[in-house]
Amino acid sequence: MESSQWWREGIIYQIYPRSFKDSNGDGLGDLPGIIEKLDYLLSLGVDALWLSPFYPTPDKDFGYDVSDHCAVDPRFGTLADFDRLVAEAHRRGLRILLDMVMNHTSDQHPWFQEARSSRTSPKRDWYIWRDRPNNWQAAFGGRTWTYDPQTGQYYLHLFTPAQPDVNWRNPAVRQAQLDVFRFWLERGVDGFRLDVFNAYFKHPDLPDNPPQFGLRGFDRQRHIYDMDQPEMMPLLNELRALLDSYPERYAVGETYLATLDKVVSYCGPDKLHAAFSFDFTSAALFYPWNPAWILKKILARERIFEAAGVWPTTVLSNHDLPRAASRYCRGEDDSQARIALTLLLTLRGTPFLYYGEEIGLRDLPLKRHEILDPPGQKYWPIYKGRDGCRGPMQWDDSPQAGFSQAQPWLKVHPDYPRRNVAAQESDPASLLNFTRRLIALRREYPALRRGAFVPLSAPAGVLAYLRRTEAQTVFVALNFSRREVRAPLPEGEWQTLLPEGASPAGALGPQQILLACKV
Ligand code: NOJ
């Protein structure tokens, strides 16, 4: 793999640090815990690790409310631990990507503390203050405006009141924010995931957003003035120039309220390398998890990304969504999780694997009093929040699943005595070994990494496609249905890659997967 292409062809593994591995017995995962597990990550075959925030935080949004962007929260370790993590990861050929939360800070951040101290504070304009609110709604409920009694004005926050939005229009803020990127680049990180980057700029006049039909207040308006402002483009150019002044750095943006056209507009040689489009994450939530719907989504993104010359990303799970295995599987049966993983690892685009996805980790079953996530607390039971997908990683069948010596910050899923890394390591038929095999195939077959996507017609319930380069063709068929169907292999001679040793011709069993290479 050419190294300048690593972010196109490699696999990125997302770690939610507080739930990955606790090394010091306080019930929270930490950076030394991640170091302990680097060999496991290497054995999976992933290329880069994206770390959700580990910066100092009052935890009003579990790390996405940052009170110091250039430090490590003592609960997660020290800067020395971070440097050791980078060195140990690099020694194994693994890259490290950081989560940059630059749309807002914590209200405990010294910048905001200073800004709210008086109307004449030199940092007052580092945030967005108004005498009267407009009609904007916050993503986590209620208005985007909170009244600050001490100075008699309202400040803007797209998320919780504990997360005031910074004023990117102020040149000093812009400078300070870019310095944060520089700080981590100098420490050797390989790139960034940008939290809600397309909301950095708001319309300077803060006009009311026009109404639209929707369920929650936030959905009942068109977000045309609170995000996606034209000033974003020159900033992305500047950020890209900064990244390009270091070798092989990468940035992927979390596009808020992503549409395909919007996503590609933010990517390119002088903008972001990639931005999330979340094409499949609403399957089984709002849309059916079936081949027809998925193919429609694939074709739409292929058309738009190809035309724009932008490389797609594929995400099925992350720290904001119910896990794919919980959305698509019945109980503990992993058949649909295998289909989901095959899709993730064989489509054209950079796969993002969320910790635990490789063992089919399920969402935690939580009662109302166990909910910690602010939007979950606010909207229960209509929306139960995101704690479910943030449960402790299940390493083995010892107490607390080998995650911690103490009671973890979120409880361990009750299926851990059977579903854990150690148990799956020793079972050749496990989801973990299936994932490893898929990743190994992706590494071995360039067509799976960079080949064109060619849809094939297939029996009902089956999604079939080729990944094709000039020199190689790989066939993929996913039988979503619980019936046996004919394998829709095109003419020619095929060698089966998965399941190993199976005959490529004939039938595709219920919920079975077939990968074959043309000989
Ligand atoms: C998007 C992040 O993915 C989410 O977890 C967070 O709550 C919001 N941005 C606010 O930072």
Short mmCIF file of C-alpha atoms and ligand atoms in Angstrom, two decimals:
data_model
loop_
_atom_site.label_atom_id
_atom_site.label_comp_id
_atom_site.label_asym_id
_atom_site.label_seq_id
_atom_site.Cartn_x
_atom_site.Cartn_y
_atom_site.Cartn_z
CA MET A 1 0.00 0.00 0.00
CA GLU A 2 1.50 3.38 -0.96
CA SER A 3 1.74 5.33 2.25
CA SER A 4 0.23 8.52 0.79
CA GLN A 5 -2.88 6.41 0.15
CA TRP A 6 -3.13 5.01 3.63
CA TRP A 7 -6.30 6.88 4.53
CA ARG A 8 -8.10 5.70 1.37
CA GLU A 9 -7.18 2.05 1.62
CA GLY A 10 -6.64 1.62 5.34
CA ILE A 11 -9.17 0.81 8.04
CA ILE A 12 -9.80 3.25 10.87
CA TYR A 13 -10.78 1.88 14.29
CA GLN A 14 -12.63 4.20 16.64
CA ILE A 15 -11.83 3.93 20.35
CA TYR A 16 -14.06 5.51 22.96
CA PRO A 17 -11.24 5.73 25.56
CA ARG A 18 -13.34 5.66 28.71
CA SER A 19 -14.83 2.29 27.70
CA PHE A 20 -11.90 0.50 26.08
CA LYS A 21 -9.57 -0.66 28.87
CA ASP A 22 -9.09 0.57 32.42
CA SER A 23 -5.49 0.18 33.58
CA ASN A 24 -5.70 1.79 37.04
CA GLY A 25 -8.92 0.40 38.48
CA ASP A 26 -11.01 3.56 38.61
CA GLY A 27 -13.77 2.19 36.37
CA LEU A 28 -12.82 4.46 33.45
CA GLY A 29 -10.78 3.38 30.46
CA ASP A 30 -7.52 5.28 29.93
CA LEU A 31 -4.55 5.82 27.63
CA PRO A 32 -2.28 3.20 29.31
CA GLY A 33 -5.20 0.78 28.83
CA ILE A 34 -5.13 1.48 25.09
CA ILE A 35 -1.37 0.89 25.04
CA GLU A 36 -1.97 -2.53 26.67
CA LYS A 37 -4.26 -3.45 23.80
CA LEU A 38 -2.18 -2.23 20.85
CA ASP A 39 -1.07 -5.74 19.97
CA TYR A 40 -4.69 -6.85 19.85
CA LEU A 41 -5.47 -3.95 17.49
CA LEU A 42 -2.48 -4.85 15.38
CA SER A 43 -3.68 -8.45 15.19
CA LEU A 44 -7.03 -7.21 13.87
CA GLY A 45 -5.26 -5.63 10.91
CA VAL A 46 -6.51 -2.05 11.27
CA ASP A 47 -4.33 0.86 10.15
CA ALA A 48 -5.27 3.82 12.33
CA LEU A 49 -6.95 4.53 15.67
CA TRP A 50 -9.33 7.44 16.11
CA LEU A 51 -9.51 8.33 19.78
CA SER A 52 -12.67 10.00 21.00
CA PRO A 53 -11.82 12.90 23.38
CA PHE A 54 -9.54 12.26 26.35
CA TYR A 55 -8.99 15.97 27.17
CA PRO A 56 -9.89 17.52 30.53
CA THR A 57 -13.66 17.70 30.71
CA PRO A 58 -16.41 18.27 33.27
CA ASP A 59 -18.25 15.45 31.45
CA LYS A 60 -21.41 17.34 30.62
CA ASP A 61 -21.20 15.63 27.22
CA PHE A 62 -18.75 12.87 28.16
CA GLY A 63 -15.62 14.42 26.74
CA TYR A 64 -17.22 16.48 23.96
CA ASP A 65 -17.17 19.42 26.41
CA VAL A 66 -13.47 20.20 26.52
CA SER A 67 -11.97 22.47 29.17
CA ASP A 68 -8.38 22.30 27.88
CA HIS A 69 -7.65 21.22 24.31
CA CYS A 70 -3.92 20.72 24.88
CA ALA A 71 -3.92 18.36 27.84
CA VAL A 72 -4.98 14.89 28.96
CA ASP A 73 -7.68 14.54 31.62
CA PRO A 74 -5.88 13.03 34.64
CA ARG A 75 -8.51 10.26 34.74
CA PHE A 76 -7.29 9.14 31.30
CA GLY A 77 -3.56 9.57 31.91
CA THR A 78 -0.90 12.18 31.25
CA LEU A 79 0.71 13.82 28.25
CA ALA A 80 3.64 11.45 28.83
CA ASP A 81 1.20 8.52 28.47
CA PHE A 82 -0.07 10.10 25.28
CA ASP A 83 3.46 10.43 23.88
CA ARG A 84 4.10 6.80 24.80
CA LEU A 85 0.86 5.78 23.07
CA VAL A 86 1.92 7.57 19.87
CA ALA A 87 5.39 6.02 20.01
CA GLU A 88 4.08 2.51 20.73
CA ALA A 89 1.42 2.78 18.03
CA HIS A 90 3.91 4.07 15.47
CA ARG A 91 6.35 1.31 16.36
CA ARG A 92 3.63 -1.11 15.27
CA GLY A 93 2.73 0.85 12.14
CA LEU A 94 -0.56 2.10 13.62
CA ARG A 95 -1.51 5.74 13.13
CA ILE A 96 -3.24 7.93 15.70
CA LEU A 97 -6.10 10.32 14.91
CA LEU A 98 -7.50 12.74 17.44
CA ASP A 99 -11.05 13.96 17.87
CA MET A 100 -11.00 17.76 17.61
CA VAL A 101 -13.97 19.43 19.26
CA MET A 102 -13.52 22.96 17.93
CA ASN A 103 -17.11 24.17 17.44
CA HIS A 104 -17.53 24.72 21.17
CA THR A 105 -15.68 24.44 24.46
CA SER A 106 -16.81 23.50 27.92
CA ASP A 107 -18.30 26.37 29.92
CA GLN A 108 -15.46 25.59 32.36
CA HIS A 109 -12.80 26.35 29.72
CA PRO A 110 -10.64 29.33 30.83
CA TRP A 111 -11.61 31.14 27.61
CA PHE A 112 -15.29 31.02 28.49
CA GLN A 113 -14.68 31.76 32.15
CA GLU A 114 -12.83 34.88 31.06
CA ALA A 115 -15.45 35.76 28.40
CA ARG A 116 -18.35 35.56 30.83
CA SER A 117 -16.58 37.56 33.54
CA SER A 118 -17.71 40.91 32.09
CA ARG A 119 -19.02 42.48 28.90
CA THR A 120 -15.70 44.22 28.46
CA SER A 121 -13.56 41.11 28.90
CA PRO A 122 -10.88 40.87 26.19
CA LYS A 123 -12.23 37.38 25.45
CA ARG A 124 -15.93 38.42 25.40
CA ASP A 125 -16.02 38.17 21.61
CA TRP A 126 -14.44 34.68 21.64
CA TYR A 127 -18.03 33.43 22.08
CA ILE A 128 -21.35 34.55 20.62
CA TRP A 129 -23.42 36.89 22.81
CA ARG A 130 -26.72 38.63 22.10
CA ASP A 131 -29.23 40.71 24.04
CA ARG A 132 -32.15 38.76 22.57
CA PRO A 133 -32.29 35.15 21.35
CA ASN A 134 -33.33 34.28 17.80
CA ASN A 135 -35.43 31.14 17.10
CA TRP A 136 -32.54 28.65 16.84
CA GLN A 137 -32.98 25.31 18.54
CA ALA A 138 -30.21 23.29 20.19
CA ALA A 139 -29.45 19.79 18.93
CA PHE A 140 -29.87 18.37 22.46
CA GLY A 141 -33.16 20.14 23.14
CA GLY A 142 -34.33 23.64 24.03
CA ARG A 143 -33.05 26.91 22.66
CA THR A 144 -29.49 27.50 21.50
CA TRP A 145 -29.40 30.48 23.85
CA THR A 146 -28.76 30.54 27.57
CA TYR A 147 -29.04 33.67 29.68
CA ASP A 148 -25.98 34.63 31.67
CA PRO A 149 -27.31 36.58 34.66
CA GLN A 150 -23.94 38.05 35.62
CA THR A 151 -23.55 40.00 32.38
CA GLY A 152 -27.21 40.14 31.28
CA GLN A 153 -26.75 38.60 27.82
CA TYR A 154 -27.46 35.28 26.15
CA TYR A 155 -24.69 33.03 24.80
CA LEU A 156 -25.05 30.59 21.92
CA HIS A 157 -24.63 26.81 22.18
CA LEU A 158 -25.68 24.30 19.52
CA PHE A 159 -25.50 21.47 22.05
CA THR A 160 -25.92 21.70 25.86
CA PRO A 161 -25.65 25.02 27.75
CA ALA A 162 -22.37 23.61 29.13
CA GLN A 163 -20.94 23.75 25.57
CA PRO A 164 -20.81 27.40 24.42
CA ASP A 165 -19.97 27.80 20.71
CA VAL A 166 -16.78 29.71 19.98
CA ASN A 167 -16.76 32.67 17.62
CA TRP A 168 -14.61 31.46 14.72
CA ARG A 169 -15.04 34.89 13.06
CA ASN A 170 -12.72 36.45 15.62
CA PRO A 171 -9.15 36.27 14.17
CA ALA A 172 -7.62 35.64 17.60
CA VAL A 173 -9.93 32.64 18.07
CA ARG A 174 -9.04 31.31 14.66
CA GLN A 175 -5.36 31.61 15.50
CA ALA A 176 -5.77 29.96 18.90
CA GLN A 177 -7.78 27.09 17.44
CA LEU A 178 -5.26 26.43 14.66
CA ASP A 179 -2.55 26.47 17.32
CA VAL A 180 -4.33 23.55 18.98
CA PHE A 181 -4.03 21.56 15.74
CA ARG A 182 -0.35 22.54 15.59
CA PHE A 183 0.21 21.43 19.18
CA TRP A 184 -0.95 17.88 18.42
CA LEU A 185 0.73 17.72 15.00
CA GLU A 186 3.99 18.56 16.71
CA ARG A 187 3.37 15.67 19.12
CA GLY A 188 3.24 13.34 16.15
CA VAL A 189 -0.47 12.64 15.59
CA ASP A 190 -1.37 11.48 12.10
CA GLY A 191 -4.63 13.31 11.69
CA PHE A 192 -7.95 14.40 13.04
CA ARG A 193 -11.63 13.74 13.14
CA LEU A 194 -13.38 17.11 13.26
CA ASP A 195 -16.44 17.24 15.47
CA VAL A 196 -19.38 19.06 13.78
CA PHE A 197 -16.95 21.09 11.70
CA ASN A 198 -19.64 22.44 9.38
CA ALA A 199 -21.22 24.35 12.25
CA TYR A 200 -18.08 26.39 13.07
CA PHE A 201 -19.48 29.50 11.37
CA LYS A 202 -22.92 30.96 11.93
CA HIS A 203 -24.51 33.64 9.74
CA PRO A 204 -23.13 36.98 11.03
CA ASP A 205 -26.62 38.49 11.46
CA LEU A 206 -28.02 35.40 13.20
CA PRO A 207 -31.37 35.45 11.31
CA ASP A 208 -34.20 33.11 12.36
CA ASN A 209 -34.08 29.69 10.70
CA PRO A 210 -37.16 28.99 8.52
CA PRO A 211 -39.61 26.35 9.81
CA GLN A 212 -40.06 22.83 8.46
CA PHE A 213 -42.00 19.74 9.52
CA GLY A 214 -40.24 17.73 12.22
CA LEU A 215 -40.72 15.94 15.53
CA ARG A 216 -38.28 17.60 17.91
CA GLY A 217 -37.80 21.36 18.09
CA PHE A 218 -34.38 21.00 16.47
CA ASP A 219 -35.91 19.18 13.48
CA ARG A 220 -38.70 21.72 13.11
CA GLN A 221 -36.45 24.23 11.41
CA ARG A 222 -34.19 24.30 8.36
CA HIS A 223 -30.64 24.79 9.57
CA ILE A 224 -29.55 27.28 6.98
CA TYR A 225 -28.14 30.05 9.15
CA ASP A 226 -26.58 28.07 12.01
CA MET A 227 -24.31 25.90 9.85
CA ASP A 228 -22.73 25.45 6.40
CA GLN A 229 -21.72 29.08 5.97
CA PRO A 230 -19.38 30.04 3.07
CA GLU A 231 -16.60 31.10 5.45
CA MET A 232 -15.96 27.43 6.13
CA MET A 233 -14.17 26.91 2.79
CA PRO A 234 -11.23 29.31 3.29
CA LEU A 235 -10.78 27.91 6.78
CA LEU A 236 -10.61 24.38 5.40
CA ASN A 237 -8.03 25.57 2.86
CA GLU A 238 -5.95 26.99 5.69
CA LEU A 239 -6.30 23.88 7.80
CA ARG A 240 -5.36 21.65 4.86
CA ALA A 241 -2.26 23.74 4.16
CA LEU A 242 -1.29 23.27 7.80
CA LEU A 243 -1.82 19.49 7.58
CA ASP A 244 0.09 19.29 4.32
CA SER A 245 3.08 20.99 5.91
CA TYR A 246 3.55 17.62 7.70
CA PRO A 247 3.85 14.35 5.76
CA GLU A 248 0.83 12.04 5.27
CA ARG A 249 -1.57 13.77 7.63
CA TYR A 250 -5.34 13.26 7.32
CA ALA A 251 -8.57 14.96 8.35
CA VAL A 252 -12.09 13.55 8.25
CA GLY A 253 -15.00 15.80 9.11
CA GLU A 254 -18.15 14.88 10.98
CA THR A 255 -20.65 16.53 8.69
CA TYR A 256 -23.60 17.62 10.75
CA LEU A 257 -26.95 16.98 8.99
CA ALA A 258 -25.01 15.42 6.13
CA THR A 259 -26.34 15.34 2.59
CA LEU A 260 -24.17 13.83 -0.13
CA ASP A 261 -23.76 17.10 -2.03
CA LYS A 262 -22.82 18.92 1.13
CA VAL A 263 -20.30 16.23 2.11
CA VAL A 264 -18.43 16.23 -1.19
CA SER A 265 -18.35 20.03 -1.25
CA TYR A 266 -16.13 19.98 1.85
CA CYS A 267 -13.60 17.48 0.45
CA GLY A 268 -10.80 17.85 -2.05
CA PRO A 269 -7.06 18.37 -2.41
CA ASP A 270 -7.24 21.76 -0.67
CA LYS A 271 -10.04 20.90 1.77
CA LEU A 272 -10.71 17.86 3.94
CA HIS A 273 -9.51 14.44 2.82
CA ALA A 274 -12.91 13.00 3.70
CA ALA A 275 -16.16 13.75 5.46
CA PHE A 276 -18.71 11.36 6.89
CA SER A 277 -21.91 10.80 4.94
CA PHE A 278 -23.45 8.17 7.30
CA ASP A 279 -25.23 6.54 4.34
CA PHE A 280 -26.35 3.35 6.05
CA THR A 281 -26.75 4.29 9.69
CA SER A 282 -30.48 4.93 9.48
CA ALA A 283 -31.17 1.39 8.22
CA ALA A 284 -33.26 -0.52 10.75
CA LEU A 285 -33.93 2.72 12.61
CA PHE A 286 -36.00 4.63 10.06
CA TYR A 287 -35.52 2.52 6.92
CA PRO A 288 -35.47 -1.20 6.21
CA TRP A 289 -32.16 -3.07 6.49
CA ASN A 290 -32.55 -4.75 3.14
CA PRO A 291 -30.55 -5.12 -0.07
CA ALA A 292 -32.81 -2.91 -2.20
CA TRP A 293 -32.56 0.07 0.15
CA ILE A 294 -28.84 -0.42 0.71
CA LEU A 295 -28.11 -0.68 -3.01
CA LYS A 296 -30.04 2.52 -3.62
CA LYS A 297 -27.89 4.27 -1.04
CA ILE A 298 -24.66 2.81 -2.46
CA LEU A 299 -25.53 3.89 -5.99
CA ALA A 300 -26.44 7.42 -4.88
CA ARG A 301 -23.13 7.86 -3.08
CA GLU A 302 -21.11 6.22 -5.85
CA ARG A 303 -22.63 8.65 -8.38
CA ILE A 304 -22.01 11.79 -6.33
CA PHE A 305 -18.60 10.87 -4.87
CA GLU A 306 -17.28 9.60 -8.21
CA ALA A 307 -18.41 12.73 -10.07
CA ALA A 308 -16.74 14.91 -7.44
CA GLY A 309 -13.58 12.77 -7.30
CA VAL A 310 -14.02 12.39 -3.55
CA TRP A 311 -13.23 9.22 -1.63
CA PRO A 312 -16.16 7.93 0.49
CA THR A 313 -16.14 6.69 4.08
CA THR A 314 -18.27 3.83 5.40
CA VAL A 315 -19.66 3.92 8.92
CA LEU A 316 -22.17 1.53 10.45
CA SER A 317 -21.60 2.29 14.13
CA ASN A 318 -20.13 5.04 16.30
CA HIS A 319 -20.50 6.59 19.74
CA ASP A 320 -23.67 8.45 18.76
CA LEU A 321 -25.72 5.60 17.27
CA PRO A 322 -27.25 2.31 18.33
CA ARG A 323 -24.66 -0.31 17.37
CA ALA A 324 -25.12 -2.05 14.00
CA ALA A 325 -25.24 -5.46 15.71
CA SER A 326 -28.11 -4.26 17.89
CA ARG A 327 -29.95 -2.75 14.95
CA TYR A 328 -29.70 -5.71 12.60
CA CYS A 329 -29.39 -8.88 14.70
CA ARG A 330 -32.04 -10.89 16.50
CA GLY A 331 -30.85 -11.50 20.05
CA GLU A 332 -27.37 -13.01 20.17
CA ASP A 333 -27.50 -14.42 16.61
CA ASP A 334 -24.62 -12.78 14.69
CA SER A 335 -25.68 -13.64 11.14
CA GLN A 336 -26.72 -10.12 10.22
CA ALA A 337 -23.64 -8.68 11.96
CA ARG A 338 -21.52 -10.77 9.56
CA ILE A 339 -23.41 -9.27 6.64
CA ALA A 340 -22.95 -5.76 8.06
CA LEU A 341 -19.19 -6.29 8.59
CA THR A 342 -18.79 -7.64 5.07
CA LEU A 343 -20.55 -4.60 3.68
CA LEU A 344 -18.41 -2.28 5.79
CA LEU A 345 -15.17 -3.94 4.68
CA THR A 346 -15.93 -4.53 1.00
CA LEU A 347 -17.56 -1.31 -0.18
CA ARG A 348 -15.56 1.39 -1.95
CA GLY A 349 -14.49 3.79 0.78
CA THR A 350 -12.57 3.99 4.05
CA PRO A 351 -14.16 1.67 6.65
CA PHE A 352 -14.58 2.99 10.19
CA LEU A 353 -14.82 0.14 12.66
CA TYR A 354 -16.21 1.06 16.10
CA TYR A 355 -14.59 -0.67 19.11
CA GLY A 356 -16.32 -3.96 19.82
CA GLU A 357 -17.95 -4.13 16.38
CA GLU A 358 -15.53 -6.96 15.61
CA ILE A 359 -17.00 -9.12 18.41
CA GLY A 360 -20.59 -8.04 17.79
CA LEU A 361 -20.83 -5.98 20.98
CA ARG A 362 -24.47 -5.16 21.63
CA ASP A 363 -26.00 -1.98 23.04
CA LEU A 364 -26.39 -1.99 26.82
CA PRO A 365 -29.92 -2.56 28.06
CA LEU A 366 -30.34 0.43 30.39
CA LYS A 367 -33.06 1.60 32.73
CA ARG A 368 -34.01 5.21 33.00
CA HIS A 369 -32.01 5.82 36.19
CA GLU A 370 -28.90 4.44 34.46
CA ILE A 371 -29.00 6.98 31.62
CA LEU A 372 -26.13 9.49 31.81
CA ASP A 373 -26.26 11.06 28.35
CA PRO A 374 -27.91 14.53 28.46
CA PRO A 375 -30.22 14.11 25.41
CA GLY A 376 -31.27 10.70 26.76
CA GLN A 377 -32.14 12.21 30.12
CA LYS A 378 -34.08 14.94 28.39
CA TYR A 379 -36.05 12.89 25.86
CA TRP A 380 -36.54 9.49 27.56
CA PRO A 381 -38.42 7.32 26.58
CA ILE A 382 -38.80 8.70 23.03
CA TYR A 383 -35.02 8.87 22.77
CA LYS A 384 -32.89 6.92 25.22
CA GLY A 385 -29.60 8.66 24.53
CA ARG A 386 -26.24 7.21 23.52
CA ASP A 387 -25.04 5.38 26.61
CA GLY A 388 -26.16 2.08 25.11
CA CYS A 389 -23.48 2.06 22.41
CA ARG A 390 -20.73 3.22 24.81
CA GLY A 391 -20.54 0.18 27.08
CA PRO A 392 -17.26 -1.32 28.34
CA MET A 393 -15.30 -3.45 25.89
CA GLN A 394 -15.65 -7.15 26.69
CA TRP A 395 -12.18 -8.68 26.90
CA ASP A 396 -12.81 -11.92 28.77
CA ASP A 397 -15.24 -13.66 31.12
CA SER A 398 -13.67 -12.39 34.36
CA PRO A 399 -15.66 -9.91 36.50
CA GLN A 400 -16.34 -6.66 34.61
CA ALA A 401 -15.42 -8.48 31.40
CA GLY A 402 -11.71 -7.86 31.97
CA PHE A 403 -12.36 -4.15 31.33
CA SER A 404 -11.66 -2.98 34.88
CA GLN A 405 -10.99 -4.13 38.46
CA ALA A 406 -13.70 -1.74 39.64
CA GLN A 407 -17.35 -1.02 38.87
CA PRO A 408 -17.19 0.59 35.40
CA TRP A 409 -18.70 4.01 34.67
CA LEU A 410 -21.37 2.21 32.61
CA LYS A 411 -22.30 -1.35 33.49
CA VAL A 412 -21.00 -4.29 31.46
CA HIS A 413 -23.41 -5.99 29.06
CA PRO A 414 -24.86 -9.15 30.65
CA ASP A 415 -23.80 -11.27 27.65
CA TYR A 416 -20.08 -10.79 28.45
CA PRO A 417 -19.43 -14.30 29.86
CA ARG A 418 -20.08 -15.66 26.34
CA ARG A 419 -19.36 -12.63 24.15
CA ASN A 420 -15.80 -11.50 24.74
CA VAL A 421 -12.48 -11.26 22.91
CA ALA A 422 -10.84 -14.22 24.68
CA ALA A 423 -13.72 -16.58 23.90
CA GLN A 424 -13.81 -15.46 20.27
CA GLU A 425 -10.02 -15.71 19.86
CA SER A 426 -10.21 -19.43 20.47
CA ASP A 427 -13.25 -20.08 18.28
CA PRO A 428 -12.36 -20.30 14.58
CA ALA A 429 -16.00 -19.65 13.65
CA SER A 430 -16.30 -16.48 15.78
CA LEU A 431 -17.22 -13.03 14.54
CA LEU A 432 -13.78 -11.82 15.62
CA ASN A 433 -12.00 -14.35 13.41
CA PHE A 434 -14.47 -13.65 10.61
CA THR A 435 -13.61 -9.94 10.86
CA ARG A 436 -9.89 -10.74 10.84
CA ARG A 437 -10.33 -12.87 7.75
CA LEU A 438 -12.25 -10.10 5.96
CA ILE A 439 -9.58 -7.55 6.87
CA ALA A 440 -6.87 -9.92 5.68
CA LEU A 441 -8.71 -10.37 2.36
CA ARG A 442 -8.99 -6.63 1.99
CA ARG A 443 -5.26 -6.33 2.51
CA GLU A 444 -4.52 -9.14 0.06
CA TYR A 445 -6.90 -8.14 -2.76
CA PRO A 446 -6.34 -4.64 -4.17
CA ALA A 447 -9.74 -4.86 -5.94
CA LEU A 448 -11.40 -4.80 -2.50
CA ARG A 449 -9.49 -1.68 -1.52
CA ARG A 450 -9.49 0.38 -4.66
CA GLY A 451 -11.59 -1.41 -7.29
CA ALA A 452 -14.68 0.10 -8.92
CA PHE A 453 -18.05 -0.87 -7.49
CA VAL A 454 -20.18 -2.77 -10.03
CA PRO A 455 -23.73 -3.71 -8.96
CA LEU A 456 -25.12 -7.07 -10.13
CA SER A 457 -28.70 -8.20 -10.45
CA ALA A 458 -29.53 -10.73 -7.76
CA PRO A 459 -32.47 -12.73 -6.37
CA ALA A 460 -34.75 -10.96 -3.87
CA GLY A 461 -33.07 -10.66 -0.50
CA VAL A 462 -29.55 -10.72 -1.95
CA LEU A 463 -27.09 -7.88 -2.49
CA ALA A 464 -24.43 -8.79 -5.07
CA TYR A 465 -21.61 -6.72 -6.54
CA LEU A 466 -18.15 -6.82 -7.99
CA ARG A 467 -15.12 -4.85 -6.92
CA ARG A 468 -12.99 -4.58 -10.00
CA THR A 469 -9.60 -3.22 -11.02
CA GLU A 470 -8.06 -3.83 -14.45
CA ALA A 471 -6.18 -6.81 -13.10
CA GLN A 472 -8.60 -8.31 -10.60
CA THR A 473 -12.31 -8.94 -10.01
CA VAL A 474 -13.80 -9.89 -6.66
CA PHE A 475 -17.42 -10.98 -6.35
CA VAL A 476 -19.42 -10.29 -3.17
CA ALA A 477 -22.88 -11.72 -2.42
CA LEU A 478 -24.79 -11.15 0.80
CA ASN A 479 -27.93 -13.17 1.39
CA PHE A 480 -29.88 -11.06 3.87
CA SER A 481 -32.84 -13.44 3.67
CA ARG A 482 -33.54 -16.53 5.73
CA ARG A 483 -34.05 -18.60 2.57
CA GLU A 484 -31.59 -20.51 0.45
CA VAL A 485 -31.12 -18.80 -2.95
CA ARG A 486 -29.06 -19.37 -6.07
CA ALA A 487 -25.65 -17.69 -5.92
CA PRO A 488 -25.74 -15.09 -8.72
CA LEU A 489 -22.13 -15.62 -9.87
CA PRO A 490 -21.36 -14.17 -13.28
CA GLU A 491 -19.92 -16.40 -16.04
CA GLY A 492 -16.32 -17.48 -15.69
CA GLU A 493 -14.13 -19.37 -13.33
CA TRP A 494 -14.15 -18.31 -9.67
CA GLN A 495 -12.14 -19.18 -6.63
CA THR A 496 -13.96 -18.88 -3.32
CA LEU A 497 -12.35 -16.62 -0.73
CA LEU A 498 -15.11 -16.81 1.88
CA PRO A 499 -16.27 -19.18 3.26
CA GLU A 500 -12.90 -20.80 2.80
CA GLY A 501 -12.95 -24.03 0.88
CA ALA A 502 -16.61 -23.72 -0.24
CA SER A 503 -17.60 -24.38 -3.82
CA PRO A 504 -18.32 -21.06 -5.58
CA ALA A 505 -21.19 -22.38 -7.66
CA GLY A 506 -24.70 -23.28 -6.60
CA ALA A 507 -26.57 -22.16 -3.55
CA LEU A 508 -26.20 -19.39 -1.03
CA GLY A 509 -27.56 -20.57 2.33
CA PRO A 510 -29.77 -18.48 4.61
CA GLN A 511 -27.98 -15.25 5.64
CA GLN A 512 -24.83 -16.55 4.00
CA ILE A 513 -21.97 -14.54 2.50
CA LEU A 514 -19.91 -15.43 -0.52
CA LEU A 515 -16.69 -13.77 -1.68
CA ALA A 516 -14.94 -15.10 -4.75
CA CYS A 517 -12.11 -13.98 -7.00
CA LYS A 518 -12.10 -14.43 -10.77
CA VAL A 519 -9.31 -16.74 -11.93
C1 NOJ B 1 -20.88 15.20 17.69
C2 NOJ B 1 -20.29 14.12 18.54
O1 NOJ B 1 -20.14 12.96 17.76
C3 NOJ B 1 -21.23 13.93 19.70
O2 NOJ B 1 -20.90 12.81 20.48
C4 NOJ B 1 -21.23 15.18 20.53
O3 NOJ B 1 -22.18 15.07 21.56
C5 NOJ B 1 -21.56 16.41 19.69
N1 NOJ B 1 -20.86 16.42 18.44
C6 NOJ B 1 -21.18 17.67 20.42
O4 NOJ B 1 -19.79 17.76 20.48
#
